[in-house]
CSV table of C-alpha atoms in Angstrom, one decimal:
chain,number,residue,atom,x,y,z
A,1,MET,CA,147.3,89.2,106.3
A,2,ASN,CA,147.1,92.9,105.7
A,3,ASP,CA,144.4,94.7,103.7
A,4,ARG,CA,146.4,94.7,100.5
A,5,ASP,CA,147.0,90.9,100.7
A,6,GLU,CA,143.3,90.3,101.5
A,7,GLY,CA,142.4,92.4,98.5
A,8,VAL,CA,144.7,90.4,96.2
A,9,ALA,CA,143.4,87.1,97.5
A,10,ALA,CA,139.8,88.2,97.0
A,11,ARG,CA,140.6,89.3,93.4
A,12,ARG,CA,142.2,86.0,92.6
A,13,GLU,CA,139.1,84.2,93.9
A,14,GLN,CA,136.9,86.4,91.8
A,15,GLN,CA,139.0,85.6,88.7
A,16,LEU,CA,138.8,81.9,89.5
A,17,SER,CA,135.0,82.1,90.0
A,18,LEU,CA,134.7,83.7,86.6
A,19,LEU,CA,136.8,81.0,85.0
A,20,ARG,CA,134.6,78.3,86.7
A,21,GLY,CA,131.5,80.0,85.3
A,22,LEU,CA,132.9,80.2,81.8
A,23,ARG,CA,134.0,76.6,81.8
A,24,LEU,CA,130.7,75.3,83.1
A,25,LEU,CA,128.8,77.1,80.4
A,26,ALA,CA,131.2,75.6,77.8
A,27,ALA,CA,130.7,72.1,79.3
A,28,LEU,CA,126.9,72.6,79.1
A,29,GLY,CA,127.1,73.7,75.5
A,30,TYR,CA,125.6,77.1,76.3
A,31,THR,CA,127.9,79.0,74.0
A,32,GLU,CA,127.4,80.1,70.4
A,33,GLY,CA,130.5,81.1,68.4
A,34,ILE,CA,132.1,84.3,69.7
A,35,ALA,CA,128.9,85.5,71.5
A,36,GLY,CA,128.5,85.8,75.2
A,37,HIS,CA,130.2,87.1,78.3
A,38,ILE,CA,130.3,86.8,82.1
A,39,THR,CA,131.4,89.7,84.2
A,40,VAL,CA,132.2,89.9,87.9
A,41,ARG,CA,132.8,93.0,90.0
A,42,ASP,CA,136.4,93.6,91.2
A,43,PRO,CA,136.7,93.5,95.0
A,44,ILE,CA,139.5,96.0,95.1
A,45,LEU,CA,138.2,98.5,92.6
A,46,PRO,CA,134.4,98.2,92.9
A,47,ASP,CA,133.7,100.4,89.8
A,48,HIS,CA,135.8,97.9,87.7
A,49,TYR,CA,134.8,94.4,86.6
A,50,TRP,CA,136.4,91.4,85.0
A,51,VAL,CA,135.3,89.9,81.8
A,52,ASN,CA,136.3,87.2,79.3
A,53,PRO,CA,138.0,88.5,76.1
A,54,PHE,CA,136.3,88.6,72.7
A,55,GLY,CA,136.7,85.7,70.3
A,56,MET,CA,138.0,83.0,72.7
A,57,ASP,CA,136.2,79.8,73.5
A,58,PHE,CA,134.9,79.8,77.0
A,59,GLY,CA,136.6,76.5,77.8
A,60,ALA,CA,140.0,77.7,76.7
A,61,ILE,CA,140.2,80.9,78.7
A,62,THR,CA,142.7,81.1,81.6
A,63,ILE,CA,143.4,83.8,84.2
A,64,ASP,CA,146.0,85.5,82.0
A,65,HIS,CA,143.3,86.1,79.3
A,66,LEU,CA,140.9,87.9,81.6
A,67,GLN,CA,140.3,91.7,81.2
A,68,LEU,CA,139.6,94.2,83.9
A,69,LEU,CA,137.4,97.0,82.6
A,70,GLY,CA,137.1,100.4,84.2
A,71,PRO,CA,134.0,102.6,84.4
A,72,ASP,CA,134.8,104.2,81.1
A,73,GLY,CA,134.9,100.8,79.4
A,74,ASP,CA,138.7,100.9,78.8
A,75,ILE,CA,140.9,97.8,79.6
A,76,ALA,CA,142.8,98.5,82.9
A,77,LEU,CA,144.5,95.2,83.0
A,78,GLY,CA,144.7,92.3,80.5
A,79,GLY,CA,145.0,92.1,76.8
A,80,GLY,CA,143.3,90.7,73.7
A,81,ARG,CA,140.2,92.0,72.0
A,82,LEU,CA,137.3,93.5,73.9
A,83,ASN,CA,133.8,92.5,73.0
A,84,PRO,CA,132.2,95.9,71.9
A,85,SER,CA,128.9,95.0,73.6
A,86,VAL,CA,130.4,94.4,77.1
A,87,HIS,CA,130.7,98.0,78.2
A,88,PRO,CA,127.3,99.2,77.0
A,89,LEU,CA,125.5,96.2,78.5
A,90,HIS,CA,127.5,95.0,81.6
A,91,GLY,CA,128.8,98.5,82.5
A,92,GLU,CA,125.3,99.8,82.9
A,93,LEU,CA,124.1,96.7,84.7
A,94,HIS,CA,126.9,97.0,87.2
A,95,ARG,CA,126.2,100.7,87.7
A,96,ALA,CA,122.5,100.1,88.1
A,97,ARG,CA,122.8,97.2,90.5
A,98,PRO,CA,125.8,97.5,92.8
A,99,ASP,CA,124.3,94.7,94.9
A,100,ARG,CA,124.8,92.3,92.0
A,101,ALA,CA,128.4,91.1,91.7
A,102,SER,CA,128.0,89.2,88.4
A,103,PHE,CA,126.0,89.1,85.2
A,104,VAL,CA,125.8,86.3,82.6
A,105,HIS,CA,124.7,86.5,79.0
A,106,SER,CA,125.1,83.9,76.3
A,107,HIS,CA,123.3,82.8,73.1
A,108,SER,CA,122.2,79.4,74.4
A,109,MET,CA,119.9,77.4,72.2
A,110,TYR,CA,116.7,77.3,74.3
A,111,GLY,CA,117.2,80.8,75.6
A,112,LYS,CA,117.4,82.4,72.2
A,113,THR,CA,114.6,80.2,70.9
A,114,TRP,CA,112.3,81.1,73.8
A,115,SER,CA,113.2,84.8,73.5
A,116,ALA,CA,111.6,84.9,70.1
A,117,LEU,CA,108.2,84.4,71.8
A,118,GLY,CA,108.5,87.6,73.7
A,119,ARG,CA,107.0,86.4,77.0
A,120,THR,CA,108.1,85.2,80.4
A,121,LEU,CA,108.5,81.6,81.4
A,122,ASP,CA,105.5,80.0,83.2
A,123,PRO,CA,105.4,78.1,86.5
A,124,ILE,CA,104.8,74.7,85.0
A,125,THR,CA,107.2,72.8,87.2
A,126,GLN,CA,108.6,73.1,90.7
A,127,ASP,CA,112.0,74.2,89.3
A,128,ALA,CA,110.3,77.0,87.3
A,129,CYS,CA,108.8,78.5,90.5
A,130,ALA,CA,112.3,79.6,91.4
A,131,ILE,CA,112.2,82.2,88.6
A,132,TYR,CA,108.5,82.9,88.6
A,133,ARG,CA,107.9,86.7,88.8
A,134,ARG,CA,111.7,87.0,89.2
A,135,HIS,CA,112.5,87.6,85.5
A,136,GLY,CA,111.4,90.3,83.1
A,137,VAL,CA,111.3,90.9,79.3
A,138,TYR,CA,113.1,93.5,77.2
A,139,ARG,CA,111.5,93.9,73.8
A,140,ASN,CA,113.4,96.6,72.1
A,141,PHE,CA,115.9,94.5,70.1
A,142,ARG,CA,117.8,96.7,67.6
A,143,GLY,CA,120.8,94.6,66.7
A,144,LEU,CA,124.1,94.3,68.5
A,145,ILE,CA,124.2,96.1,71.8
A,146,SER,CA,126.5,99.0,71.1
A,147,GLU,CA,125.0,102.1,72.7
A,148,VAL,CA,125.1,103.0,76.4
A,149,GLU,CA,121.5,104.2,76.2
A,150,GLU,CA,120.3,100.7,75.2
A,151,GLY,CA,122.3,99.3,78.2
A,152,LYS,CA,120.5,101.7,80.5
A,153,GLU,CA,117.1,100.5,79.1
A,154,ILE,CA,118.1,96.9,79.6
A,155,ALA,CA,119.3,97.6,83.2
A,156,ALA,CA,115.9,99.3,83.9
A,157,ALA,CA,114.1,96.3,82.5
A,158,TYR,CA,116.2,94.0,84.6
A,159,GLY,CA,115.1,95.9,87.7
A,160,ASP,CA,115.2,93.8,90.8
A,161,ASN,CA,115.0,90.5,89.0
A,162,ILE,CA,117.4,87.6,88.8
A,163,GLY,CA,117.0,87.3,85.1
A,164,LEU,CA,115.8,89.0,81.9
A,165,ILE,CA,114.7,87.8,78.5
A,166,LEU,CA,116.1,89.9,75.7
A,167,VAL,CA,113.6,89.4,72.9
A,168,ASN,CA,115.0,87.9,69.7
A,169,HIS,CA,118.4,87.7,71.5
A,170,GLY,CA,118.7,85.4,74.5
A,171,PHE,CA,118.8,85.3,78.3
A,172,LEU,CA,120.6,87.5,80.9
A,173,ALA,CA,121.0,86.6,84.5
A,174,GLY,CA,122.6,88.2,87.5
A,175,GLY,CA,123.6,87.4,91.1
A,176,GLY,CA,125.6,88.2,94.2
A,177,SER,CA,128.3,85.9,92.9
A,178,VAL,CA,129.3,84.3,89.6
A,179,ALA,CA,128.0,80.9,90.9
A,180,GLU,CA,124.6,82.4,91.7
A,181,ALA,CA,124.4,84.3,88.3
A,182,VAL,CA,125.4,81.3,86.3
A,183,TRP,CA,123.0,79.0,88.2
A,184,TRP,CA,120.0,81.3,87.4
A,185,PHE,CA,121.1,81.3,83.8
A,186,VAL,CA,121.1,77.5,83.8
A,187,VAL,CA,117.7,77.5,85.5
A,188,MET,CA,116.2,79.8,82.8
A,189,GLU,CA,117.7,77.8,80.0
A,190,ARG,CA,116.4,74.5,81.4
A,191,CYS,CA,113.0,76.0,82.1
A,192,ALA,CA,112.8,77.2,78.5
A,193,GLN,CA,113.7,73.8,77.2
A,194,SER,CA,111.1,72.2,79.5
A,195,GLN,CA,108.3,74.6,78.4
A,196,LEU,CA,109.1,74.4,74.7
A,197,MET,CA,108.9,70.6,75.0
A,198,ALA,CA,105.7,70.7,76.9
A,199,GLU,CA,104.0,73.2,74.6
A,200,ALA,CA,105.1,71.2,71.6
A,201,ILE,CA,102.8,68.4,72.9
A,202,GLY,CA,99.9,70.4,74.4
A,203,ALA,CA,99.0,73.1,76.9
A,204,PRO,CA,101.0,72.8,80.2
A,205,LEU,CA,99.1,73.0,83.4
A,206,LEU,CA,100.2,76.0,85.5
A,207,ILE,CA,101.0,75.8,89.2
A,208,ALA,CA,98.5,77.9,91.2
A,209,GLU,CA,99.7,81.5,91.8
A,210,GLU,CA,100.0,81.3,95.6
A,211,VAL,CA,101.8,77.9,95.4
A,212,ALA,CA,104.2,79.1,92.7
A,213,ARG,CA,105.0,82.2,94.8
A,214,ALA,CA,105.5,80.3,98.0
A,215,THR,CA,107.7,77.7,96.3
A,216,GLY,CA,109.8,80.3,94.6
A,217,ASP,CA,110.3,82.1,97.9
A,218,ILE,CA,112.0,79.0,99.2
A,219,LEU,CA,114.0,78.0,96.1
A,220,ALA,CA,115.2,81.5,95.0
A,221,SER,CA,118.0,81.9,97.5
A,222,ARG,CA,121.7,82.6,96.8
A,223,GLU,CA,122.7,79.8,99.1
A,224,TYR,CA,120.8,77.2,97.2
A,225,ALA,CA,121.9,78.6,93.9
A,226,GLU,CA,125.6,78.4,94.8
A,227,ILE,CA,125.3,74.9,96.2
A,228,GLN,CA,123.6,73.8,93.0
A,229,PHE,CA,126.3,75.5,90.8
A,230,ASP,CA,129.0,73.7,92.7
A,231,ASN,CA,127.3,70.3,92.4
A,232,LEU,CA,126.8,70.8,88.7
A,233,TYR,CA,130.4,72.0,88.2
A,234,ARG,CA,131.7,68.9,89.9
A,235,SER,CA,129.3,66.6,88.1
A,236,PHE,CA,130.8,67.7,84.7
A,237,HIS,CA,134.3,67.1,86.0
A,238,VAL,CA,135.3,70.5,84.7
A,239,PRO,CA,139.1,70.9,84.8
A,240,ALA,CA,140.5,73.2,87.4
A,241,ALA,CA,141.5,76.6,86.1
A,242,PRO,CA,145.3,77.1,86.1
A,243,LEU,CA,146.8,80.0,87.9
A,244,ASP,CA,148.8,81.7,85.2
A,245,ALA,CA,150.7,84.9,84.3
A,246,VAL,CA,148.6,87.8,85.6
A,247,ASP,CA,149.9,89.6,88.6
A,248,VAL,CA,146.6,90.4,90.3
A,249,ALA,CA,148.3,93.0,92.6
A,250,GLU,CA,149.3,95.0,89.6
A,251,VAL,CA,146.5,97.5,89.8
A,252,VAL,CA,145.7,97.3,93.5
A,253,ASP,CA,146.7,100.9,94.0
A,254,THR,CA,145.2,102.3,90.8
């Protein structure tokens, strides 16, 4: 296989991984109307990234619906409507963190509810240790994300974390693959659910700082995240994404 063929194959796999991530979020009920997006960096054009189109249900999207965005935010490949928040947010995240292949944002129920509290999630369970001191808080909510400057602020708040709480908005997660990014989003959502339930009853007991850190150091690995994504995906019997109309080699030489 030559370099061009390898690039085309890698692009197809990235597209499929994006579809798997979208379909899992749909199966989990982590979507809210037309809000939310997953992006993944293109392996052929690393300053481009793939994203789901605006207005389509996550579970209905197929490869031929995906959009490839360039560094200026224009659609290089694909059709349909573009979510106006994608370029200001994900474009800046991808520029700021070239080591992160994928970012996930959706208006999931517990994520947006917890975001209204304006604080990080606590290490109240073993699972929560995986994100302890690995997620931040962005407090400057000013409506729909439409300005590049706000995207830069969010990227700075994200920093070297795996997740970010956008106050009065919802959760954002990133990773070295779609599977890793989606898994961290799932972990944040479930930890928010757990802590909201616990605090509705009383004051949760916190795991000791040194224990929480040591446990998180073990759990917060890309390998574990991807294994758990795959297991969760299979457990929901999410249908396989069809290979449809897009010729992924079309912009190889762009």
